[in-house]
PDB file of C-alpha atoms (C1' of nucleotides) in Angstrom:
ATOM      1  CA  SER Y  27      -8.438 -10.888  11.893  1.00 28.00           C
ATOM      2  CA  PRO Y  28      -7.062 -13.528   9.522  1.00 30.00           C
ATOM      3  CA  ALA Y  29      -9.745 -12.719   7.011  1.00 31.00           C
ATOM      4  CA  SER Y  30      -8.365  -9.254   6.786  1.00 32.00           C
ATOM      5  CA  LEU Y  31      -4.911 -10.385   5.896  1.00 31.00           C
ATOM      6  CA  SER Y  32      -3.824  -9.671   2.394  1.00 34.00           C
ATOM      7  CA  SER Y  33      -3.786 -12.359  -0.210  1.00 34.00           C
ATOM      8  CA  ALA Y  34      -0.025 -12.073  -0.253  1.00 33.00           C
ATOM      9  CA  THR Y  35       0.007 -12.884   3.424  1.00 34.00           C
ATOM     10  CA  ALA Y  36      -2.248 -15.839   3.008  1.00 32.00           C
ATOM     11  CA  GLU Y  37      -0.167 -17.210   0.208  1.00 33.00           C
ATOM     12  CA  SER Y  38       3.001 -16.647   2.084  1.00 33.00           C
ATOM     13  CA  ALA Y  39       1.609 -18.382   5.099  1.00 32.00           C
ATOM     14  CA  GLN Y  40       0.935 -21.427   3.033  1.00 33.00           C
ATOM     15  CA  SER Y  41       4.449 -21.516   1.710  1.00 33.00           C
ATOM     16  CA  SER Y  42       6.235 -20.358   4.811  1.00 32.00           C
ATOM     17  CA  SER Y  43       9.190 -22.191   6.206  1.00 31.00           C
ATOM     18  CA  PRO Y  44       9.164 -23.686   9.691  1.00 31.00           C
ATOM     19  CA  ALA Y  45       9.293 -21.180  12.458  1.00 30.00           C
ATOM     20  CA  SER Y  46      12.708 -22.394  13.484  1.00 30.00           C
ATOM     21  CA  ASP Y  47      14.032 -21.133  10.195  1.00 32.00           C
ATOM     22  CA  PHE Y  48      12.239 -17.878  10.534  1.00 29.00           C
ATOM     23  CA  ALA Y  49      15.022 -15.567  11.591  1.00 28.00           C
ATOM     24  CA  ALA Y  50      17.603 -17.012   9.276  1.00 29.00           C
ATOM     25  CA  SER Y  51      15.275 -16.979   6.339  1.00 30.00           C
ATOM     26  CA  ARG Y  52      14.344 -13.369   6.712  1.00 29.00           C
ATOM     27  CA  CYS Y  53      16.430 -12.064   3.930  1.00 26.00           C
ATOM     28  CA  PHE Y  54      15.901 -10.818   0.431  1.00 27.00           C
ATOM     29  CA  GLU Y  55      17.424 -13.622  -1.530  1.00 28.00           C
ATOM     30  CA  ILE Y  56      14.245 -14.496  -3.295  1.00 28.00           C
ATOM     31  CA  GLN Y  57      15.604 -17.279  -5.379  1.00 30.00           C
ATOM     32  CA  SER Y  58      16.787 -19.192  -2.373  1.00 31.00           C
ATOM     33  CA  THR Y  59      13.254 -19.296  -1.030  1.00 32.00           C
ATOM     34  CA  GLN Y  60      11.540 -20.513  -4.112  1.00 35.00           C
ATOM     35  CA  SER Y  61       9.729 -23.737  -4.314  1.00 35.00           C
ATOM     36  CA  PRO Y  62      10.301 -25.923  -7.387  1.00 32.00           C
ATOM     37  CA  GLY Y  63       7.061 -24.843  -8.959  1.00 33.00           C
ATOM     38  CA  GLN Y  64       7.737 -21.181  -8.710  1.00 36.00           C
ATOM     39  CA  VAL Y  65       9.002 -18.996 -11.466  1.00 32.00           C
ATOM     40  CA  ASN Y  66      12.654 -18.207 -11.236  1.00 35.00           C
ATOM     41  CA  THR Y  67      12.951 -14.477 -10.886  1.00 34.00           C
ATOM     42  CA  SER Y  68      16.298 -14.564 -12.614  1.00 34.00           C
ATOM     43  CA  ASP Y  69      14.351 -15.245 -15.769  1.00 33.00           C
ATOM     44  CA  GLN Y  70      12.544 -12.004 -15.359  1.00 36.00           C
ATOM     45  CA  ASP Y  71      14.753  -9.173 -16.307  1.00 35.00           C
ATOM     46  CA  ASP Y  72      12.097  -6.605 -15.797  1.00 39.00           C
ATOM     47  CA  LEU Y  73      12.955  -4.783 -12.613  1.00 39.00           C
ATOM     48  CA  THR Y  74       9.367  -3.941 -12.052  1.00 38.00           C
ATOM     49  CA  CYS Y  75       8.195  -7.515 -11.933  1.00 41.00           C
ATOM     50  CA  LEU Y  76       6.703  -7.866  -8.500  1.00 43.00           C
ATOM     51  CA  SER Y  77       6.149 -11.574  -8.566  1.00 39.00           C
ATOM     52  CA  TRP Y  78       8.397 -11.612  -5.517  1.00 38.00           C
ATOM     53  CA  LEU Y  79       5.384 -10.395  -3.616  1.00 38.00           C
ATOM     54  CA  HIS Y  80       3.940 -13.850  -3.999  1.00 38.00           C
ATOM     55  CA  GLN Y  81       7.236 -15.611  -3.473  1.00 38.00           C
ATOM     56  CA  ARG Y  82       8.484 -13.903  -0.376  1.00 33.00           C
ATOM     57  CA  GLY Y  83       6.759 -16.110   2.106  1.00 29.00           C
ATOM     58  CA  ASP Y  84       9.973 -16.627   3.984  1.00 26.00           C
ATOM     59  CA  LEU Y  85      10.561 -12.923   4.035  1.00 26.00           C
ATOM     60  CA  LEU Y  86       7.398 -12.022   5.805  1.00 27.00           C
ATOM     61  CA  PRO Y  87       7.479 -11.282   9.478  1.00 29.00           C
ATOM     62  CA  LEU Y  88       4.896 -12.813  11.726  1.00 29.00           C
ATOM     63  CA  GLN Y  89       3.646 -15.399   9.283  1.00 29.00           C
ATOM     64  CA  LEU Y  90       2.350 -17.224  12.297  1.00 28.00           C
ATOM     65  CA  LEU Y  91      -0.237 -14.536  12.740  1.00 29.00           C
ATOM     66  CA  ALA Y  92      -1.975 -15.843   9.681  1.00 29.00           C
ATOM     67  CA  LYS Y  93      -2.778 -18.962  11.665  1.00 30.00           C
ATOM     68  CA  MET Y  94      -4.205 -17.068  14.558  1.00 29.00           C
ATOM     69  CA  THR Y  95      -7.651 -17.561  15.902  1.00 29.00           C
ATOM     70  CA  PRO Y  96     -10.093 -14.771  15.164  1.00 31.00           C
ATOM     71  CA  LEU Y  97      -9.735 -11.778  17.364  1.00 30.00           C
ATOM     72  CA  PRO Y  98     -12.558 -10.291  19.331  1.00 30.00           C
ATOM     73  CA  LYS Y  99     -13.997  -7.156  17.897  1.00 33.00           C
ATOM     74  CA  GLN Y 100     -12.308  -4.098  19.239  1.00 33.00           C
ATOM     75  CA  GLN Y 101     -12.767  -0.436  18.901  1.00 33.00           C
ATOM     76  CA  PRO Y 102     -10.683   1.003  16.133  1.00 31.00           C
ATOM     77  CA  CYS Y 103      -7.363   1.844  17.644  1.00 33.00           C
ATOM     78  CA  MET Y 104      -4.604   2.302  15.157  1.00 36.00           C
ATOM     79  CA  PRO Y 105      -2.243   4.875  16.585  1.00 35.00           C
ATOM     80  CA  ALA Y 106       0.631   4.202  14.254  1.00 45.00           C
ATOM     81  CA  ALA Y 107      -0.872   2.330  11.359  1.00 50.00           C
ATOM     82  CA  SER Y 108      -3.569   4.917  10.805  1.00 62.00           C
ATOM     83  CA  SER Y 109      -1.065   7.462   9.648  1.00 74.00           C
ATOM     84  CA  LYS Y 110      -1.232   8.213   6.000  1.00 83.00           C
ATOM     85  CA  PRO Y 111       1.161   6.251   3.813  1.00 84.00           C
ATOM     86  CA  PRO Y 112       3.919   8.345   2.258  1.00 86.00           C
ATOM     87  CA  TYR Y 113       3.279   7.013  -1.201  1.00 89.00           C
ATOM     88  CA  SER Y 114       1.470   8.960  -3.864  1.00 91.00           C
ATOM     89  CA  PHE Y 115      -1.620   7.503  -5.461  1.00 93.00           C
ATOM     90  CA  ASN Y 116       0.426   6.880  -8.572  1.00 92.00           C
ATOM     91  CA  SER Y 117       2.807   4.734  -6.542  1.00 91.00           C
ATOM     92  CA  LEU Y 118      -0.014   2.917  -4.799  1.00 92.00           C
ATOM     93  CA  ILE Y 119      -1.710   2.146  -8.088  1.00 94.00           C
ATOM     94  CA  PHE Y 120       1.593   1.097  -9.569  1.00 92.00           C
ATOM     95  CA  MET Y 121       2.306  -1.329  -6.743  1.00 91.00           C
ATOM     96  CA  ALA Y 122      -1.211  -2.725  -6.852  1.00 92.00           C
ATOM     97  CA  ILE Y 123      -1.102  -3.426 -10.551  1.00 92.00           C
ATOM     98  CA  GLU Y 124       2.389  -4.855 -10.458  1.00 89.00           C
ATOM     99  CA  ASP Y 125       1.389  -7.111  -7.616  1.00 88.00           C
ATOM    100  CA  SER Y 126      -1.328  -8.704  -9.684  1.00 89.00           C
ATOM    101  CA  PRO Y 127      -0.554 -11.943 -11.530  1.00 89.00           C
ATOM    102  CA  GLN Y 128      -1.715 -10.553 -14.849  1.00 87.00           C
ATOM    103  CA  LYS Y 129      -0.222  -7.107 -14.249  1.00 88.00           C
ATOM    104  CA  ARG Y 130      -3.649  -5.606 -14.787  1.00 90.00           C
ATOM    105  CA  LEU Y 131      -6.460  -4.865 -12.403  1.00 91.00           C
ATOM    106  CA  PRO Y 132      -9.929  -3.395 -12.383  1.00 92.00           C
ATOM    107  CA  VAL Y 133     -10.437  -0.329 -10.244  1.00 93.00           C
ATOM    108  CA  LYS Y 134     -12.240  -2.352  -7.637  1.00 92.00           C
ATOM    109  CA  ASP Y 135      -9.253  -4.617  -7.118  1.00 92.00           C
ATOM    110  CA  ILE Y 136      -6.931  -1.643  -6.935  1.00 94.00           C
ATOM    111  CA  TYR Y 137      -9.088  -0.344  -4.109  1.00 93.00           C
ATOM    112  CA  GLU Y 138      -8.903  -3.694  -2.371  1.00 92.00           C
ATOM    113  CA  TRP Y 139      -5.153  -3.948  -2.718  1.00 93.00           C
ATOM    114  CA  ILE Y 140      -4.660  -0.521  -1.222  1.00 92.00           C
ATOM    115  CA  VAL Y 141      -7.011  -1.242   1.651  1.00 90.00           C
ATOM    116  CA  SER Y 142      -5.379  -4.603   2.288  1.00 89.00           C
ATOM    117  CA  ASN Y 143      -1.879  -3.201   2.364  1.00 88.00           C
ATOM    118  CA  PHE Y 144      -2.410   0.232   3.847  1.00 88.00           C
ATOM    119  CA  PRO Y 145      -4.788   0.136   6.806  1.00 85.00           C
ATOM    120  CA  TYR Y 146      -5.080   3.890   6.740  1.00 88.00           C
ATOM    121  CA  TYR Y 147      -7.491   3.554   3.863  1.00 90.00           C
ATOM    122  CA  ARG Y 148      -9.739   1.168   5.755  1.00 85.00           C
ATOM    123  CA  THR Y 149     -11.103   4.021   7.747  1.00 83.00           C
ATOM    124  CA  ALA Y 150     -10.407   6.882   5.389  1.00 82.00           C
ATOM    125  CA  THR Y 151     -13.384   8.555   3.823  1.00 80.00           C
ATOM    126  CA  GLY Y 152     -14.351   7.548   0.329  1.00 75.00           C
ATOM    127  CA  GLY Y 153     -12.674  10.481  -1.348  1.00 88.00           C
ATOM    128  CA  TRP Y 154      -9.470   8.564  -1.860  1.00 94.00           C
ATOM    129  CA  ARG Y 155     -11.247   6.258  -4.286  1.00 93.00           C
ATOM    130  CA  ASN Y 156     -12.125   9.275  -6.338  1.00 93.00           C
ATOM    131  CA  SER Y 157      -8.464  10.194  -6.246  1.00 93.00           C
ATOM    132  CA  VAL Y 158      -7.503   6.742  -7.457  1.00 94.00           C
ATOM    133  CA  ARG Y 159      -9.844   7.035 -10.417  1.00 94.00           C
ATOM    134  CA  HIS Y 160      -8.694  10.578 -11.016  1.00 94.00           C
ATOM    135  CA  ASN Y 161      -5.070   9.445 -11.157  1.00 94.00           C
ATOM    136  CA  LEU Y 162      -5.857   6.506 -13.392  1.00 94.00           C
ATOM    137  CA  SER Y 163      -7.567   8.767 -15.880  1.00 92.00           C
ATOM    138  CA  LEU Y 164      -5.182  11.661 -15.674  1.00 91.00           C
ATOM    139  CA  SER Y 165      -1.841   9.924 -15.427  1.00 91.00           C
ATOM    140  CA  LYS Y 166      -0.155   8.833 -18.610  1.00 89.00           C
ATOM    141  CA  SER Y 167       1.463   6.066 -16.611  1.00 90.00           C
ATOM    142  CA  PHE Y 168      -1.630   3.928 -16.699  1.00 92.00           C
ATOM    143  CA  ARG Y 169      -3.526   2.520 -19.595  1.00 90.00           C
ATOM    144  CA  ARG Y 170      -7.046   1.222 -19.796  1.00 91.00           C
ATOM    145  CA  ILE Y 171      -7.673  -2.183 -21.327  1.00 87.00           C
ATOM    146  CA  GLN Y 172     -11.022  -3.557 -22.334  1.00 80.00           C
ATOM    147  CA  ARG Y 173     -12.032  -6.659 -20.468  1.00 75.00           C
ATOM    148  CA  ASP Y 174     -12.414  -9.915 -22.278  1.00 69.00           C
ATOM    149  CA  LYS Y 175     -16.152 -10.057 -21.882  1.00 59.00           C
ATOM    150  CA  SER Y 176     -16.260 -13.715 -22.775  1.00 60.00           C
ATOM    151  CA  GLN Y 177     -14.221 -14.590 -19.726  1.00 58.00           C
ATOM    152  CA  SER Y 178     -14.968 -11.996 -17.125  1.00 57.00           C
ATOM    153  CA  THR Y 179     -17.790 -10.202 -15.482  1.00 64.00           C
ATOM    154  CA  GLY Y 180     -17.912  -6.953 -13.639  1.00 70.00           C
ATOM    155  CA  LYS Y 181     -17.950  -3.327 -14.415  1.00 74.00           C
ATOM    156  CA  GLY Y 182     -15.299  -1.212 -15.935  1.00 83.00           C
ATOM    157  CA  SER Y 183     -12.026  -1.890 -17.633  1.00 88.00           C
ATOM    158  CA  LEU Y 184      -8.714  -3.298 -16.571  1.00 92.00           C
ATOM    159  CA  TRP Y 185      -5.818  -1.000 -15.900  1.00 94.00           C
ATOM    160  CA  CYS Y 186      -2.167  -1.685 -16.561  1.00 92.00           C
ATOM    161  CA  VAL Y 187       1.115   0.195 -16.336  1.00 91.00           C
ATOM    162  CA  CYS Y 188       2.520   1.680 -19.504  1.00 89.00           C
ATOM    163  CA  PRO Y 189       5.983   0.144 -19.883  1.00 87.00           C
ATOM    164  CA  GLN Y 190       7.579   3.412 -20.923  1.00 84.00           C
ATOM    165  CA  TYR Y 191       6.495   5.031 -17.673  1.00 86.00           C
ATOM    166  CA  ARG Y 192       7.678   2.272 -15.385  1.00 84.00           C
ATOM    167  CA  PRO Y 193      11.113   3.839 -14.839  1.00 81.00           C
ATOM    168  CA  ALA Y 194       9.469   7.068 -13.766  1.00 82.00           C
ATOM    169  CA  LEU Y 195       7.162   5.246 -11.386  1.00 85.00           C
ATOM    170  CA  LEU Y 196      10.069   3.337  -9.958  1.00 81.00           C
ATOM    171  CA  GLU Y 197      12.001   6.542  -9.497  1.00 77.00           C
ATOM    172  CA  ALA Y 198       9.080   8.134  -7.686  1.00 80.00           C
ATOM    173  CA  LEU Y 199       8.895   5.123  -5.433  1.00 79.00           C
ATOM    174  CA  ARG Y 200      12.614   5.290  -4.846  1.00 72.00           C
ATOM    175  CA  LYS Y 201      12.493   8.942  -3.933  1.00 73.00           C
ATOM    176  CA  THR Y 202       9.684   8.405  -1.486  1.00 73.00           C
ATOM    177  CA  HIS Y 203      11.529   5.549   0.116  1.00 63.00           C
ATOM    178  CA  SER Y 204      14.769   7.481   0.279  1.00 59.00           C
ATOM    179  CA  TYR Y 205      13.160  10.576   1.720  1.00 58.00           C
ATOM    180  CA  HIS Y 206      11.454   8.742   4.530  1.00 55.00           C
ATOM    181  CA  SER Y 207      14.473   6.593   5.249  1.00 53.00           C
ATOM    182  CA  ASN Y 208      16.476   9.734   5.885  1.00 51.00           C
ATOM    183  CA  ASN Y 209      13.858  11.233   8.142  1.00 47.00           C
ATOM    184  CA  SER Y 210      13.270   8.425  10.529  1.00 42.00           C
ATOM    185  CA  ASN Y 211      13.221   9.409  14.159  1.00 37.00           C
ATOM    186  CA  LEU Y 212      12.228   6.064  15.487  1.00 34.00           C
ATOM    187  CA  ILE Y 213      15.516   4.261  15.259  1.00 32.00           C
ATOM    188  CA  ASN Y 214      17.419   3.427  18.409  1.00 33.00           C
ATOM    189  CA  LYS Y 215      14.543   4.232  20.650  1.00 34.00           C
ATOM    190  CA  PRO Y 216      14.010   2.075  23.728  1.00 32.00           C
ATOM    191  CA  THR Y 217      12.079  -1.038  23.015  1.00 35.00           C
ATOM    192  CA  MET Y 218       9.793  -3.425  24.759  1.00 36.00           C
ATOM    193  CA  LEU Y 219       8.949  -6.990  23.971  1.00 39.00           C
ATOM    194  CA  CYS Y 220       5.457  -8.210  23.239  1.00 40.00           C
ATOM    195  CA  PRO Y 221       5.312 -11.988  23.243  1.00 41.00           C
ATOM    196  CA  LEU Y 222       2.766 -13.546  20.983  1.00 40.00           C
ATOM    197  CA  THR Y 223       1.198 -16.159  23.173  1.00 37.00           C
ATOM    198  CA  PRO Y 224       0.142 -19.538  21.781  1.00 37.00           C
ATOM    199  CA  ASP Y 225      -3.432 -18.398  21.821  1.00 37.00           C
ATOM    200  CA  HIS Y 226      -2.460 -15.041  20.429  1.00 38.00           C
ATOM    201  CA  GLU Y 227      -5.193 -13.537  22.514  1.00 36.00           C
ATOM    202  CA  GLU Y 228      -3.240 -10.855  24.197  1.00 40.00           C
ATOM    203  CA  LEU Y 229      -0.051  -8.972  24.204  1.00 44.00           C
ATOM    204  CA  VAL Y 230       1.981  -8.782  27.342  1.00 43.00           C
ATOM    205  CA  THR Y 231       4.427  -6.033  27.922  1.00 45.00           C
ATOM    206  CA  MET Y 232       7.658  -7.383  29.264  1.00 41.00           C
ATOM    207  CA  ASP Y 233      10.315  -5.654  31.216  1.00 42.00           C
ATOM    208  CA  SER Y 234      12.693  -4.064  28.807  1.00 41.00           C
ATOM    209  CA  THR Y 235      15.584  -5.602  30.707  1.00 37.00           C
ATOM    210  CA  GLU Y 236      14.588  -8.933  29.230  1.00 42.00           C
ATOM    211  CA  TYR Y 237      15.402  -7.627  25.844  1.00 40.00           C
ATOM    212  CA  GLN Y 238      18.313  -9.530  24.362  1.00 43.00           C
ATOM    213  CA  PRO Y 239      19.565  -7.703  21.328  1.00 40.00           C
ATOM    214  CA  ASN Y 240      21.833 -10.474  20.186  1.00 40.00           C
ATOM    215  CA  GLU Y 241      18.827 -12.671  19.607  1.00 38.00           C
ATOM    216  CA  VAL Y 242      16.879 -10.158  17.648  1.00 38.00           C
ATOM    217  CA  SER Y 243      17.028 -10.112  13.949  1.00 36.00           C
ATOM    218  CA  GLU Y 244      19.126  -7.052  13.258  1.00 36.00           C
ATOM    219  CA  GLU Y 245      18.071  -6.769   9.696  1.00 34.00           C
ATOM    220  CA  LYS Y 246      16.030  -3.677   9.270  1.00 38.00           C
ATOM    221  CA  ASP Y 247      12.873  -3.686   7.269  1.00 37.00           C
ATOM    222  CA  PRO Y 248      13.576  -1.696   4.155  1.00 35.00           C
ATOM    223  CA  LEU Y 249      10.768   0.743   4.602  1.00 38.00           C
ATOM    224  CA  SER Y 250       9.935   0.283   8.215  1.00 38.00           C
ATOM    225  CA  ASP Y 251      11.211   3.743   8.926  1.00 37.00           C
ATOM    226  CA  SER Y 252       8.801   5.523   6.666  1.00 35.00           C
ATOM    227  CA  GLY Y 253       7.302   7.312   9.566  1.00 35.00           C
ATOM    228  CA  TYR Y 254       5.983   4.119  11.003  1.00 38.00           C
ATOM    229  CA  ILE Y 255       6.849   2.184  14.090  1.00 41.00           C
ATOM    230  CA  GLU Y 256       9.940   0.120  13.576  1.00 41.00           C
ATOM    231  CA  LEU Y 257       9.422  -3.573  14.071  1.00 44.00           C
ATOM    232  CA  HIS Y 258      11.894  -6.274  14.975  1.00 43.00           C
ATOM    233  CA  TYR Y 259      11.335  -9.863  15.806  1.00 43.00           C
ATOM    234  CA  TYR Y 260      12.751 -12.061  18.463  1.00 44.00           C
ATOM    235  CA  GLU Y 261      12.200 -15.750  18.666  1.00 42.00           C
ATOM    236  CA  SER Y 262      12.762 -18.197  21.465  1.00 44.00           C
ATOM    237  CA  ASP Y 263      11.976 -21.896  21.685  1.00 45.00           C
ATOM    238  CA  GLN Y 264       8.305 -21.360  22.418  1.00 45.00           C
ATOM    239  CA  CYS Y 265       7.393 -17.883  21.460  1.00 44.00           C
ATOM    240  CA  GLN Y 266       7.833 -15.307  18.831  1.00 44.00           C
ATOM    241  CA  TYR Y 267       8.200 -11.738  20.004  1.00 46.00           C
ATOM    242  CA  LEU Y 268       7.476  -8.465  18.405  1.00 51.00           C
ATOM    243  CA  VAL Y 269       9.795  -5.691  19.506  1.00 49.00           C
ATOM    244  CA  LEU Y 270       8.190  -2.301  19.633  1.00 51.00           C
ATOM    245  CA  PRO Y 271       9.235   1.161  20.660  1.00 47.00           C
ATOM    246  CA  GLU Y 272       8.755   1.685  24.324  1.00 48.00           C
ATOM    247  CA  GLU Y 273       5.955   4.177  23.969  1.00 48.00           C
ATOM    248  CA  SER Y 274       3.856   1.790  21.931  1.00 50.00           C
ATOM    249  CA  GLU Y 275       0.543   0.683  23.354  1.00 51.00           C
ATOM    250  CA  LEU Y 276      -0.785  -1.729  20.834  1.00 52.00           C
ATOM    251  CA  ASP Y 277      -3.412  -4.389  20.908  1.00 52.00           C
ATOM    252  CA  LEU Y 278      -3.016  -7.477  18.794  1.00 55.00           C
ATOM    253  CA  GLU Y 279      -5.331  -6.217  16.099  1.00 51.00           C
ATOM    254  CA  THR Y 280      -3.118  -3.200  15.726  1.00 52.00           C
ATOM    255  CA  VAL Y 281      -0.090  -5.452  15.506  1.00 55.00           C
ATOM    256  CA  GLU Y 282      -1.725  -7.257  12.631  1.00 54.00           C
ATOM    257  CA  ILE Y 283      -2.408  -3.970  10.962  1.00 50.00           C
ATOM    258  CA  LEU Y 284       1.187  -2.991  11.497  1.00 53.00           C
ATOM    259  CA  GLN Y 285       2.211  -6.245   9.931  1.00 55.00           C
ATOM    260  CA  LEU Y 286       0.239  -5.367   6.834  1.00 53.00           C
ATOM    261  CA  ASP Y 287       1.924  -2.011   6.745  1.00 52.00           C
ATOM    262  CA  VAL Y 288       5.320  -3.648   7.007  1.00 55.00           C
ATOM    263  CA  GLU Y 289       4.428  -6.037   4.220  1.00 54.00           C
ATOM    264  CA  ALA Y 290       3.386  -3.206   1.980  1.00 59.00           C
ATOM    265  CA  GLN Y 291       6.478  -1.269   2.846  1.00 56.00           C
ATOM    266  CA  GLU Y 292       8.615  -4.315   2.251  1.00 58.00           C
ATOM    267  CA  ALA Y 293       6.922  -4.654  -1.084  1.00 57.00           C
ATOM    268  CA  ALA Y 294       8.040  -1.194  -2.061  1.00 58.00           C
ATOM    269  CA  GLY Y 295      11.437  -1.584  -0.463  1.00 58.00           C
ATOM    270  CA  SER Y 296      12.132  -4.930  -2.038  1.00 55.00           C
ATOM    271  CA  LEU Y 297      11.210  -3.511  -5.365  1.00 55.00           C
ATOM    272  CA  LEU Y 298      13.890  -0.910  -4.926  1.00 53.00           C
ATOM    273  CA  ASP Y 299      16.384  -3.525  -3.812  1.00 55.00           C
ATOM    274  CA  LEU Y 300      15.983  -5.658  -6.892  1.00 49.00           C
TER     275      LEU Y 300
ATOM    276  C1'  DG B1448       6.658  34.602  -7.025  1.00 82.94           C
ATOM    277  C1'  DA B1449       6.125  30.926 -10.787  1.00 82.94           C
ATOM    278  C1'  DG B1450       5.571  26.422 -12.080  1.00 82.94           C
ATOM    279  C1'  DG B1451       4.825  21.626 -11.349  1.00 82.94           C
ATOM    280  C1'  DG B1452       3.262  17.690  -8.695  1.00 82.94           C
ATOM    281  C1'  DC B1453      -0.094  16.069  -5.828  1.00 82.94           C
ATOM    282  C1'  DG B1454      -4.490  15.489  -3.202  1.00 82.94           C
ATOM    283  C1'  DT B1455      -9.202  16.449  -2.934  1.00 82.94           C
ATOM    284  C1'  DA B1456     -13.771  17.653  -4.316  1.00 82.94           C
ATOM    285  C1'  DA B1457     -17.195  17.964  -7.572  1.00 82.94           C
ATOM    286  C1'  DA B1458     -19.915  17.610 -11.823  1.00 82.94           C
ATOM    287  C1'  DC B1459     -21.109  14.929 -15.445  1.00 82.94           C
ATOM    288  C1'  DA B1460     -21.415  10.942 -18.665  1.00 82.94           C
ATOM    289  C1'  DT B1461     -21.497   6.113 -19.355  1.00 82.94           C
ATOM    290  C1'  DA B1462     -21.844   1.144 -18.355  1.00 82.94           C
ATOM    291  C1'  DC B1463     -23.670  -2.524 -15.798  1.00 82.94           C
TER     292       DC B1463
ATOM    293  C1'  DT R1420     -33.044   3.098 -11.180  1.00 82.94           C
ATOM    294  C1'  DG R1421     -29.028   2.816  -8.388  1.00 82.94           C
ATOM    295  C1'  DT R1422     -24.284   2.061  -8.290  1.00 82.94           C
ATOM    296  C1'  DA R1423     -19.748   1.717 -10.139  1.00 82.94           C
ATOM    297  C1'  DT R1424     -16.686   3.478 -13.298  1.00 82.94           C
ATOM    298  C1'  DG R1425     -14.366   6.999 -16.120  1.00 82.94           C
ATOM    299  C1'  DT R1426     -13.388  11.877 -17.525  1.00 82.94           C
ATOM    300  C1'  DT R1427     -12.706  16.485 -16.726  1.00 82.94           C
ATOM    301  C1'  DT R1428     -12.251  20.749 -14.253  1.00 82.94           C
ATOM    302  C1'  DA R1429     -11.145  23.449 -10.351  1.00 82.94           C
ATOM    303  C1'  DC R1430      -8.826  24.622  -6.267  1.00 82.94           C
ATOM    304  C1'  DG R1431      -5.456  24.528  -2.572  1.00 82.94           C
ATOM    305  C1'  DC R1432      -1.107  22.987  -0.636  1.00 82.94           C
ATOM    306  C1'  DC R1433       3.676  22.035  -0.827  1.00 82.94           C
ATOM    307  C1'  DC R1434       8.149  21.878  -2.810  1.00 82.94           C
ATOM    308  C1'  DT R1435      11.737  23.409  -5.945  1.00 82.94           C
TER     309       DT R1435
END
DNA sequence: GAGGGCGTAAACATAC
DNA sequence: TGTATGTTTACGCCCT
C-alpha cells in the first residue's frame, strides 16, 4: 500500500516529472534532474554521499504507484521479493546510514530503512535485528554517537559510518553487485506485459505478442539482476506497463514490493556508478 | 585443512 | 517492570 512505500519513494513521487517524460528521464544523470532548491551533487566530492537517493525522483520506476489507491489486504505472496537480499548486514547498515540526511541513524531507524527497502525483512523473524545490533557493535566500520538529549527523544545512540572505513564498505558493496550481476539467469527470458490500470486494482496478463521491445526502456536497472526478477517499463498514451518474466504470477502488492526492491537495488547500484 | 568473513543465537548489562 | 538497545561470546556455514 502507499503507506508502505519508503520515504524515498514518497519524496520522489512529489518531485517526479510528468509521466510523459518518464522513459526519457530514467537515467542516472542526477544533476539534470535537480530542482533549483536541491543540493548540487557536484559539490559533494564524497563518493559515498547518497543524497541522490532523495534526488532521484525521475530515476524511479513506477512513481505513479505512489499515487495509487490503497490495495485490499491480501495474503502474503512474495515469490520473488521474499528472497533474501544479497547484501551483508554491514552493507545494509551502510546504505541505511548514508541514506539519512544527517548521515546518522538510531538503530530503530536502521531497522525501518531495511524493512522499507528490502521486503524480505518484513516477514523475516526478529533475529535479523539482533544481527544488525551485533554488526553495529562488532564492526569497526560504524561508530556510536551520543544523542543530543536537548533536541531528541528516544532510546539508544545514533550510529554513523567511520570515514576511514567507507572505501571498504563501498568495495564490499561493489563486490556484491558485481558477483550477482555476473550470475543473473533472468536476462533474455520471455516476458509478459502487466498493464497498470487507471484504478491500479488489478494486473492483467497480456499476450506476449503485444510486447513491443522498441517501446520499452532498454536501460537495465543496475542491480535488477541480483537474483531478482528483472523489471522493464513500457509506456503508452494511457497506461504504464510493467514487463515481467513470463513465469511471473504477481499481484499488485507484490509489484509494489518489487518496486521497493528495485529502488533499494538502484540505490546500491547508483552508488557504485557515481 | 586453516583462516577469515558472515549470519545467527544467546546471555547479559544498561538505558529509557 | 517491560522493552529497546548495546556488548560479548559461541557456533556453524561458506569461500578462498
